[in-house]
Structures are given as C-alpha cells and as structure tokens.
CSV table of C-alpha atoms and ligand atoms in Angstrom, one decimal:
chain,number,residue,atom,x,y,z
I,5,THR,CA,39.3,0.8,-3.6
I,6,ASP,CA,36.8,1.0,-6.3
I,7,ALA,CA,34.5,4.1,-6.3
I,8,GLY,CA,31.5,2.1,-5.0
I,9,SER,CA,33.0,0.7,-1.9
I,10,ASP,CA,33.9,3.8,0.1
I,11,SER,CA,32.0,4.9,3.2
I,12,GLY,CA,28.6,3.7,1.8
I,13,ASP,CA,28.3,6.9,-0.3
I,14,THR,CA,26.3,5.8,-3.4
I,15,GLY,CA,26.5,9.1,-5.2
I,16,SER,CA,23.1,10.3,-6.3
I,17,ALA,CA,20.4,8.7,-4.1
I,18,ALA,CA,19.2,5.8,-6.3
I,19,GLU,CA,15.4,5.7,-6.5
I,20,GLU,CA,14.2,3.3,-3.8
I,21,THR,CA,12.9,0.0,-5.2
I,22,ILE,CA,9.1,0.0,-4.9
I,23,SER,CA,7.7,-3.4,-3.7
I,24,ILE,CA,4.3,-4.0,-5.3
I,25,GLY,CA,1.9,-6.8,-4.8
I,26,PHE,CA,-0.3,-7.5,-7.9
I,27,SER,CA,-3.4,-9.8,-7.8
I,28,GLN,CA,-4.4,-10.8,-11.4
I,29,VAL,CA,-7.8,-12.2,-12.3
I,30,GLY,CA,-6.5,-15.3,-13.9
I,31,ALA,CA,-5.4,-16.5,-17.3
I,32,GLU,CA,-8.8,-16.9,-18.9
I,33,SER,CA,-8.3,-15.2,-22.2
I,34,GLY,CA,-5.8,-13.8,-24.8
I,35,TRP,CA,-6.5,-10.4,-23.4
I,36,ARG,CA,-5.5,-11.5,-19.9
I,37,ALA,CA,-2.3,-13.0,-21.2
I,38,ALA,CA,-1.4,-9.7,-22.9
I,39,ASN,CA,-2.3,-7.7,-19.8
I,40,THR,CA,-0.2,-10.0,-17.6
I,41,LYS,CA,2.8,-9.7,-20.0
I,42,SER,CA,2.5,-5.9,-20.0
I,43,ILE,CA,2.5,-5.7,-16.2
I,44,GLN,CA,5.4,-8.2,-15.8
I,45,ASP,CA,7.5,-6.6,-18.6
I,46,THR,CA,7.1,-3.1,-17.1
I,47,LEU,CA,7.3,-3.6,-13.3
I,48,THR,CA,10.8,-4.9,-13.4
I,49,GLN,CA,13.8,-4.5,-11.1
I,50,GLU,CA,15.5,-2.3,-13.7
I,51,ASN,CA,12.4,-0.1,-13.7
I,52,GLY,CA,12.7,0.2,-9.9
I,53,PHE,CA,10.1,-2.4,-8.9
I,54,ASP,CA,10.0,-5.6,-6.8
I,55,LEU,CA,6.9,-7.2,-8.2
I,56,SER,CA,5.0,-10.0,-6.4
I,57,PHE,CA,2.4,-11.4,-8.8
I,58,SER,CA,-0.4,-13.9,-8.3
I,59,ASP,CA,-3.1,-15.5,-10.6
I,60,ALA,CA,-6.4,-16.0,-8.9
I,61,GLN,CA,-7.9,-18.5,-11.4
I,62,GLN,CA,-10.9,-16.1,-11.6
I,63,LYS,CA,-11.8,-16.6,-8.0
I,64,GLN,CA,-12.5,-13.6,-5.7
I,65,GLU,CA,-11.5,-15.4,-2.6
I,66,ASN,CA,-8.1,-16.1,-4.1
I,67,GLN,CA,-7.6,-12.4,-4.9
I,68,ILE,CA,-8.6,-11.4,-1.3
I,69,GLN,CA,-6.2,-14.0,0.1
I,70,ALA,CA,-3.4,-12.7,-2.1
I,71,LEU,CA,-4.0,-9.1,-1.2
I,72,ARG,CA,-4.0,-10.0,2.5
I,73,SER,CA,-0.7,-11.8,2.1
I,74,TYR,CA,0.8,-8.7,0.4
I,75,ILE,CA,-0.5,-6.6,3.3
I,76,GLN,CA,1.2,-9.0,5.7
I,77,GLN,CA,4.4,-8.7,3.7
I,78,GLY,CA,4.2,-4.9,4.1
I,79,VAL,CA,4.5,-4.1,0.4
I,80,ASP,CA,4.7,-0.4,-0.6
I,81,VAL,CA,1.8,-0.6,-3.0
I,82,LEU,CA,-1.1,-3.0,-3.8
I,83,ALA,CA,-2.6,-3.3,-7.3
I,84,PHE,CA,-5.3,-5.6,-8.7
I,85,SER,CA,-7.8,-6.2,-11.3
I,86,PRO,CA,-11.0,-7.1,-9.4
I,87,VAL,CA,-12.7,-10.2,-11.0
I,88,VAL,CA,-16.1,-8.9,-9.9
I,89,GLU,CA,-17.3,-5.4,-8.8
I,90,THR,CA,-18.6,-6.2,-5.3
I,91,GLY,CA,-17.2,-7.6,-2.0
I,92,TRP,CA,-13.9,-5.6,-1.8
I,93,ASP,CA,-14.6,-3.1,1.0
I,94,ALA,CA,-13.2,-5.2,3.9
I,95,VAL,CA,-9.8,-6.0,2.3
I,96,LEU,CA,-9.6,-2.4,1.0
I,97,GLU,CA,-10.2,-1.1,4.5
I,98,GLU,CA,-7.4,-3.5,5.8
I,99,ALA,CA,-5.0,-2.0,3.2
I,100,LYS,CA,-6.0,1.5,4.3
I,101,ALA,CA,-5.5,0.6,8.0
I,102,ALA,CA,-2.0,-0.7,7.0
I,103,ASP,CA,-1.4,2.6,5.2
I,104,ILE,CA,-0.7,0.7,1.9
I,105,PRO,CA,-2.1,2.6,-1.2
I,106,VAL,CA,-4.1,0.6,-3.7
I,107,ILE,CA,-4.3,1.0,-7.5
I,108,LEU,CA,-7.1,-0.7,-9.6
I,109,THR,CA,-6.3,-1.8,-13.1
I,110,ASP,CA,-8.6,-3.0,-15.9
I,111,ARG,CA,-11.8,-3.6,-13.9
I,112,ALA,CA,-13.7,-1.4,-11.4
I,113,VAL,CA,-15.0,-2.1,-7.9
I,114,ASP,CA,-18.4,-0.8,-6.7
I,115,SER,CA,-17.1,0.7,-3.4
I,116,ASP,CA,-18.7,4.2,-3.1
I,117,ASP,CA,-15.9,5.2,-0.8
I,118,ASP,CA,-13.3,6.1,-3.4
I,119,SER,CA,-10.8,6.9,-0.7
I,120,LEU,CA,-10.1,3.2,-0.7
I,121,TYR,CA,-8.0,3.4,-3.8
I,122,GLU,CA,-5.7,5.9,-5.4
I,123,SER,CA,-6.6,5.4,-9.1
I,124,PHE,CA,-8.6,3.2,-11.4
I,125,ILE,CA,-6.8,2.6,-14.8
I,126,GLY,CA,-9.0,0.9,-17.4
I,127,SER,CA,-11.1,1.2,-20.5
I,128,ASP,CA,-14.7,2.6,-20.7
I,129,PHE,CA,-16.6,-0.6,-21.0
I,130,VAL,CA,-20.0,1.1,-21.5
I,131,LEU,CA,-18.5,3.0,-24.5
I,132,GLU,CA,-17.2,-0.3,-25.8
I,133,GLY,CA,-20.7,-1.8,-25.7
I,134,GLU,CA,-22.2,1.3,-27.2
I,135,THR,CA,-19.6,1.3,-30.1
I,136,ALA,CA,-20.5,-2.4,-30.8
I,137,GLY,CA,-24.3,-1.7,-30.7
I,138,GLU,CA,-24.0,1.5,-32.9
I,139,TRP,CA,-22.2,-0.4,-35.6
I,140,ALA,CA,-24.7,-3.3,-35.4
I,141,VAL,CA,-27.6,-0.8,-35.9
I,142,GLU,CA,-25.7,1.0,-38.7
I,143,GLN,CA,-25.2,-2.3,-40.5
I,144,TYR,CA,-28.3,-4.4,-39.8
I,145,ASP,CA,-31.2,-2.2,-38.6
I,146,GLY,CA,-34.4,-2.9,-40.6
I,147,GLU,CA,-33.8,-6.6,-41.1
I,148,GLY,CA,-35.4,-7.8,-37.9
I,149,TYR,CA,-32.1,-9.3,-36.6
I,150,GLN,CA,-32.3,-11.8,-33.8
I,151,VAL,CA,-29.3,-11.4,-31.5
I,152,VAL,CA,-27.8,-13.8,-28.9
I,153,GLU,CA,-25.3,-12.4,-26.4
I,154,LEU,CA,-22.3,-14.2,-24.8
I,155,GLN,CA,-21.8,-12.3,-21.6
I,156,GLY,CA,-18.5,-12.1,-19.7
I,157,THR,CA,-18.0,-13.2,-16.1
I,158,THR,CA,-21.2,-12.6,-14.1
I,159,GLY,CA,-20.7,-9.6,-11.9
I,160,ALA,CA,-17.6,-8.3,-13.6
I,161,ALA,CA,-17.5,-4.7,-14.6
I,162,PRO,CA,-16.8,-5.3,-18.3
I,163,ALA,CA,-19.7,-7.8,-18.5
I,164,ILE,CA,-22.2,-5.5,-16.8
I,165,ASP,CA,-21.1,-2.4,-18.7
I,166,ARG,CA,-20.7,-3.9,-22.2
I,167,LYS,CA,-24.2,-5.3,-21.9
I,168,ALA,CA,-25.6,-2.0,-20.8
I,169,GLY,CA,-23.8,0.0,-23.5
I,170,PHE,CA,-25.0,-2.4,-26.3
I,171,GLU,CA,-28.6,-2.4,-25.1
I,172,THR,CA,-28.6,1.4,-25.0
I,173,ALA,CA,-27.2,1.6,-28.5
I,174,ILE,CA,-29.8,-0.7,-30.1
I,175,GLU,CA,-32.8,1.0,-28.5
I,176,GLY,CA,-35.2,2.2,-31.2
I,177,SER,CA,-33.8,-0.3,-33.8
I,178,ASP,CA,-35.4,-3.6,-34.7
I,179,LEU,CA,-32.4,-5.6,-33.4
I,180,GLU,CA,-33.7,-7.9,-30.7
I,181,ILE,CA,-31.6,-9.7,-28.0
I,182,ILE,CA,-33.5,-13.1,-27.9
I,183,ASP,CA,-31.1,-14.7,-25.3
I,184,SER,CA,-28.1,-13.8,-23.2
I,185,GLN,CA,-25.9,-16.1,-21.1
I,186,THR,CA,-22.4,-15.9,-19.5
I,187,GLY,CA,-19.5,-17.7,-21.2
I,188,ASN,CA,-17.2,-16.5,-18.5
I,189,PHE,CA,-14.8,-14.8,-21.0
I,190,THR,CA,-13.4,-18.2,-22.1
I,191,ARG,CA,-13.4,-19.8,-25.5
I,192,THR,CA,-14.6,-23.2,-24.1
I,193,GLU,CA,-17.6,-21.8,-22.3
I,194,GLY,CA,-18.4,-19.5,-25.2
I,195,LYS,CA,-18.5,-22.5,-27.5
I,196,GLN,CA,-20.7,-24.5,-25.1
I,197,VAL,CA,-23.2,-21.6,-24.7
I,198,MET,CA,-23.3,-21.0,-28.4
I,199,GLU,CA,-24.0,-24.8,-29.0
I,200,GLY,CA,-27.0,-24.4,-26.6
I,201,PHE,CA,-28.3,-21.3,-28.5
I,202,LEU,CA,-28.0,-23.2,-31.9
I,203,GLN,CA,-30.1,-26.0,-30.5
I,204,LYS,CA,-32.6,-23.7,-29.0
I,205,TYR,CA,-33.1,-21.2,-32.0
I,206,ASP,CA,-33.0,-21.8,-35.7
I,207,ASP,CA,-33.0,-18.1,-36.7
I,208,ILE,CA,-30.0,-16.4,-35.0
I,209,ASP,CA,-28.6,-13.6,-37.1
I,210,LEU,CA,-26.0,-12.0,-34.9
I,211,VAL,CA,-23.8,-13.0,-31.9
I,212,TYR,CA,-22.6,-10.2,-29.6
I,213,ALA,CA,-19.7,-11.6,-27.5
I,214,HIS,CA,-18.2,-9.6,-24.7
I,215,ASN,CA,-14.7,-10.8,-25.7
I,216,ASP,CA,-12.9,-12.3,-28.6
I,217,ASP,CA,-12.3,-15.6,-26.9
I,218,MET,CA,-16.0,-16.4,-26.5
I,219,GLY,CA,-16.5,-15.2,-30.1
I,220,LEU,CA,-13.9,-17.7,-31.3
I,221,GLY,CA,-15.7,-20.4,-29.3
I,222,ALA,CA,-18.9,-19.4,-31.0
I,223,ILE,CA,-17.2,-19.7,-34.4
I,224,GLU,CA,-16.3,-23.3,-33.6
I,225,ALA,CA,-19.9,-24.0,-32.7
I,226,ILE,CA,-21.4,-22.3,-35.8
I,227,GLU,CA,-19.0,-24.2,-38.1
I,228,ALA,CA,-19.8,-27.5,-36.4
I,229,ALA,CA,-23.4,-26.8,-37.1
I,230,GLY,CA,-22.6,-26.5,-40.8
I,231,MET,CA,-23.0,-22.7,-41.0
I,232,VAL,CA,-20.7,-19.9,-42.1
I,233,PRO,CA,-19.6,-17.5,-39.3
I,234,GLY,CA,-19.5,-13.9,-40.4
I,235,GLU,CA,-22.0,-14.7,-43.2
I,236,ASP,CA,-24.9,-16.9,-42.1
I,237,ILE,CA,-24.5,-15.6,-38.5
I,238,LYS,CA,-22.7,-12.3,-38.0
I,239,ILE,CA,-20.4,-11.8,-35.0
I,240,ILE,CA,-19.3,-8.7,-33.1
I,241,THR,CA,-16.8,-9.0,-30.2
I,242,VAL,CA,-14.7,-6.9,-27.9
I,243,ASP,CA,-10.9,-6.9,-27.2
I,244,ALA,CA,-9.1,-7.1,-30.6
I,245,VAL,CA,-6.4,-9.5,-29.5
I,246,LYS,CA,-4.4,-11.3,-32.3
I,247,ASP,CA,-6.6,-14.4,-32.6
I,248,GLY,CA,-9.7,-12.2,-32.8
I,249,MET,CA,-8.2,-9.8,-35.3
I,250,GLN,CA,-7.1,-12.8,-37.5
I,251,ALA,CA,-10.7,-14.2,-37.5
I,252,LEU,CA,-11.9,-10.7,-38.4
I,253,ALA,CA,-9.4,-10.4,-41.3
I,254,ASP,CA,-10.6,-13.9,-42.4
I,255,GLY,CA,-14.2,-12.7,-42.5
I,256,LYS,CA,-15.4,-15.0,-39.6
I,257,ILE,CA,-16.0,-12.0,-37.3
I,258,ASN,CA,-17.6,-8.8,-38.6
I,259,TYR,CA,-16.5,-6.1,-36.2
I,260,ILE,CA,-14.3,-5.9,-33.1
I,261,VAL,CA,-14.2,-3.1,-30.5
I,262,GLU,CA,-10.7,-2.9,-29.0
I,263,CYS,CA,-10.0,-3.1,-25.3
I,264,ASN,CA,-6.3,-2.1,-24.8
I,265,PRO,CA,-4.6,-4.6,-22.3
I,266,LEU,CA,-1.2,-2.8,-22.2
I,267,LEU,CA,-1.8,-1.2,-18.8
I,268,GLY,CA,1.8,-1.9,-17.4
I,269,PRO,CA,3.2,1.6,-18.2
I,270,ASP,CA,0.3,3.5,-16.7
I,271,LEU,CA,0.4,1.3,-13.6
I,272,ALA,CA,4.2,1.9,-13.2
I,273,ASP,CA,3.7,5.6,-13.6
I,274,VAL,CA,0.9,5.9,-11.1
I,275,ALA,CA,2.7,3.7,-8.5
I,276,LYS,CA,5.8,5.9,-8.7
I,277,LYS,CA,3.8,9.0,-8.3
I,278,VAL,CA,1.8,7.6,-5.3
I,279,ILE,CA,5.1,6.6,-3.6
I,280,ALA,CA,6.6,10.0,-4.3
I,281,GLY,CA,3.5,11.6,-2.8
I,282,GLU,CA,2.5,13.2,-6.1
I,283,ALA,CA,-1.2,13.7,-7.0
I,284,VAL,CA,-2.7,11.1,-9.4
I,285,GLU,CA,-5.9,11.1,-11.4
I,286,LYS,CA,-8.6,9.0,-9.7
I,287,ARG,CA,-9.8,7.7,-13.1
I,288,ILE,CA,-7.4,7.1,-16.0
I,289,VAL,CA,-9.5,6.1,-19.1
I,290,VAL,CA,-7.6,3.9,-21.6
I,291,LYS,CA,-8.4,4.7,-25.2
I,292,ASP,CA,-9.8,2.0,-27.5
I,293,LYS,CA,-10.2,1.8,-31.3
I,294,ALA,CA,-12.6,-0.4,-33.3
I,295,PHE,CA,-12.0,-2.5,-36.5
I,296,ASP,CA,-14.1,-3.8,-39.4
I,297,GLN,CA,-12.7,-6.6,-41.6
I,298,GLU,CA,-10.8,-4.2,-43.9
I,299,ALA,CA,-9.2,-2.3,-41.0
I,300,ALA,CA,-8.1,-5.7,-39.4
I,301,VAL,CA,-6.2,-6.7,-42.5
I,302,GLU,CA,-4.4,-3.3,-42.4
I,303,ALA,CA,-3.7,-3.4,-38.7
I,304,LEU,CA,-2.7,-7.0,-38.1
I,305,PRO,CA,1.0,-6.8,-39.1
I,306,SER,CA,1.7,-4.1,-36.5
I,307,ARG,CA,-0.5,-5.3,-33.6
I,308,GLU,CA,1.5,-5.6,-30.3
I,309,TYR,CA,-0.9,-8.2,-28.9
P,26,LIG,C1,-11.5,-6.1,-19.9
P,26,LIG,C2,-11.1,-7.4,-19.3
P,26,LIG,C3,-11.8,-8.6,-19.8
P,26,LIG,C4,-11.5,-8.8,-21.3
P,26,LIG,C5,-11.6,-10.3,-21.4
P,26,LIG,O1,-10.8,-5.0,-19.4
P,26,LIG,O2,-11.3,-7.3,-17.9
P,26,LIG,O3,-11.4,-9.7,-19.1
P,26,LIG,O4,-12.3,-8.2,-22.2
P,26,LIG,C6,-10.8,-10.7,-20.1
P,26,LIG,O5,-11.0,-10.9,-22.5
P,26,LIG,O6,-11.0,-12.0,-19.7
C-alpha cells in the first residue's frame, strides 16, 4: 500500500484549512480591483484557506446579506471592507453570538465596541488627506487657489477622513475649497461632477480627488472643456494605481498619495493567528508613499498595481 493509505495516519498534522467568508465593497475602481486580486491570490487552498468571496456592488445591504450567509454556513472567520462606517453593529453582534471572529480590511466601522472585531487592517486615511493638503500648500500657497473636491462614497471612512485631513492641512493657507461633491470613487461619476463644476465656476485652480479614478474622470472633463489638466487646472489624487501613476508621469496629474491595496498577506496572517488563538494587533496601519511627476516616471516600471 502507498504510505498515505494506511490507518488514516497523515504524518504531521496538516494545518486545518480555514474557511473564510469575505464581503468586498464592489468593483468600483482600479484600487478595488488590485485589492480583490491581492485577497484572492493570497487566500488560496495551497495557503490553507477555503475562501468564499462576494462583491456587494457598493451596497451595504448586500454586504450584510453576504455576512449573514457566511454566518449561516458556519465559516471559521469573517472578513470585510465596510462600504460605509455606520450600521454594522447588528450583524457584528450576530457574528459574535455565533462565535465567528471578524477581521476588517481597508475601511473602518464606527462601532465603539471594538470587541466586535479582532483587527482592522488599513491605511491612515486622515494622514493621506494631510499629505495631499501639505503638498498643495507647499506648492500653491499665496496664489489664492480655488479648489474643488471630488469626495469618495458618502459615509465611507476614506471619504470622511481624506476630507478632514486635507482641510486640516490647508488651514492658515490661502487655498479655498469652493465646492465639494461625491463622485462615489468612480471615474464616470468623477467626470460628471467635474463637468458640473466647470459649468458653475470659471476659475478653478486645483482639483483634490479622493481617488485616482475620479481624478481620471476629471481629466476627461477638463480636456473636453478645452483646458490642459495638470497645467490650467492642477490635480491631486489618492491611491497611486497604474492608470493614475501613468497620468501623473504624463503631467496630467500633479501629485498622488498612495493607498496600498495589497492587503491579502496581512489578512491571511491575522486570520491564521486568530484561528490559532494567538494575539493580534487591533489596528494594523498600512504604510503609504506619495509621488510627484518625477517620482512617478521612476516608480512606474516596478509598480505591482
Ligand atoms: C481606500 C479604499 C478606497 C480607494 C478607492 O482604502 O477604500 O475605495 O481609495 C476605492 O479607489 O474605491
């Protein structure tokens, strides 16, 4: 008989496969695609995971439904990226009652009971906004710049925090945010909102977009209006995904603050520790860089996403 078929002895106890249910926000942006790829490429069978993955099309009710179905399935671990900060306590209580640990990735929830999740793995969005604002002040203070802001999804942690960080950083400068509206993190809506701003104002100097995709939509609107993005109207965005970095290298965007989407490895590590009963950090802050046009030309060839 071959070695593997005797009395069920499998030699060293192979690590048990961890069943994990993941509810993803949607597929709204280049960042989200890179984030999904990182999770699906890392939480594989060969890495010891049985991943159930769902896309909520940016709707909270779809995320809650997915989480409830994973609880029904009796998965070992739940993980999700909450599309907005509020409204999660009920389903998180249900997970706790079912004794299923929860890991948050990318975005935060506003629950003040942090026993409802084991860890939150994501960037510091306030710092991202501050980094964008500080660069804008460094470059443009003293010229009376009029700024329009393309906000991310209303109620989402990155939208709330990137707005707050930017506003704090420009305090005391003469940069003024003359309008601010959500483009829901998508290129299409970013373009539509920018078209509206261009009809409403004839003296916009700077666009601050909470992600590259809305910034790329703004570029389309600015060019359609016969102006030169990156020159007639400066643009600062957040994410640093490939399309954004290409536009930065091409001079159509002036500065990008990175938001690293490659959260799969941290999620896998935390999930394994949680199942093994090891302590995990409640907050894992993902490190981000920032790029001007010169740095983008340098970095582009080796960018992973
Ligand atoms: C940030 C993430 C945001 C990205 C957007 O961690 O939640 O959502 O900045 C994405 O591109 O849509």
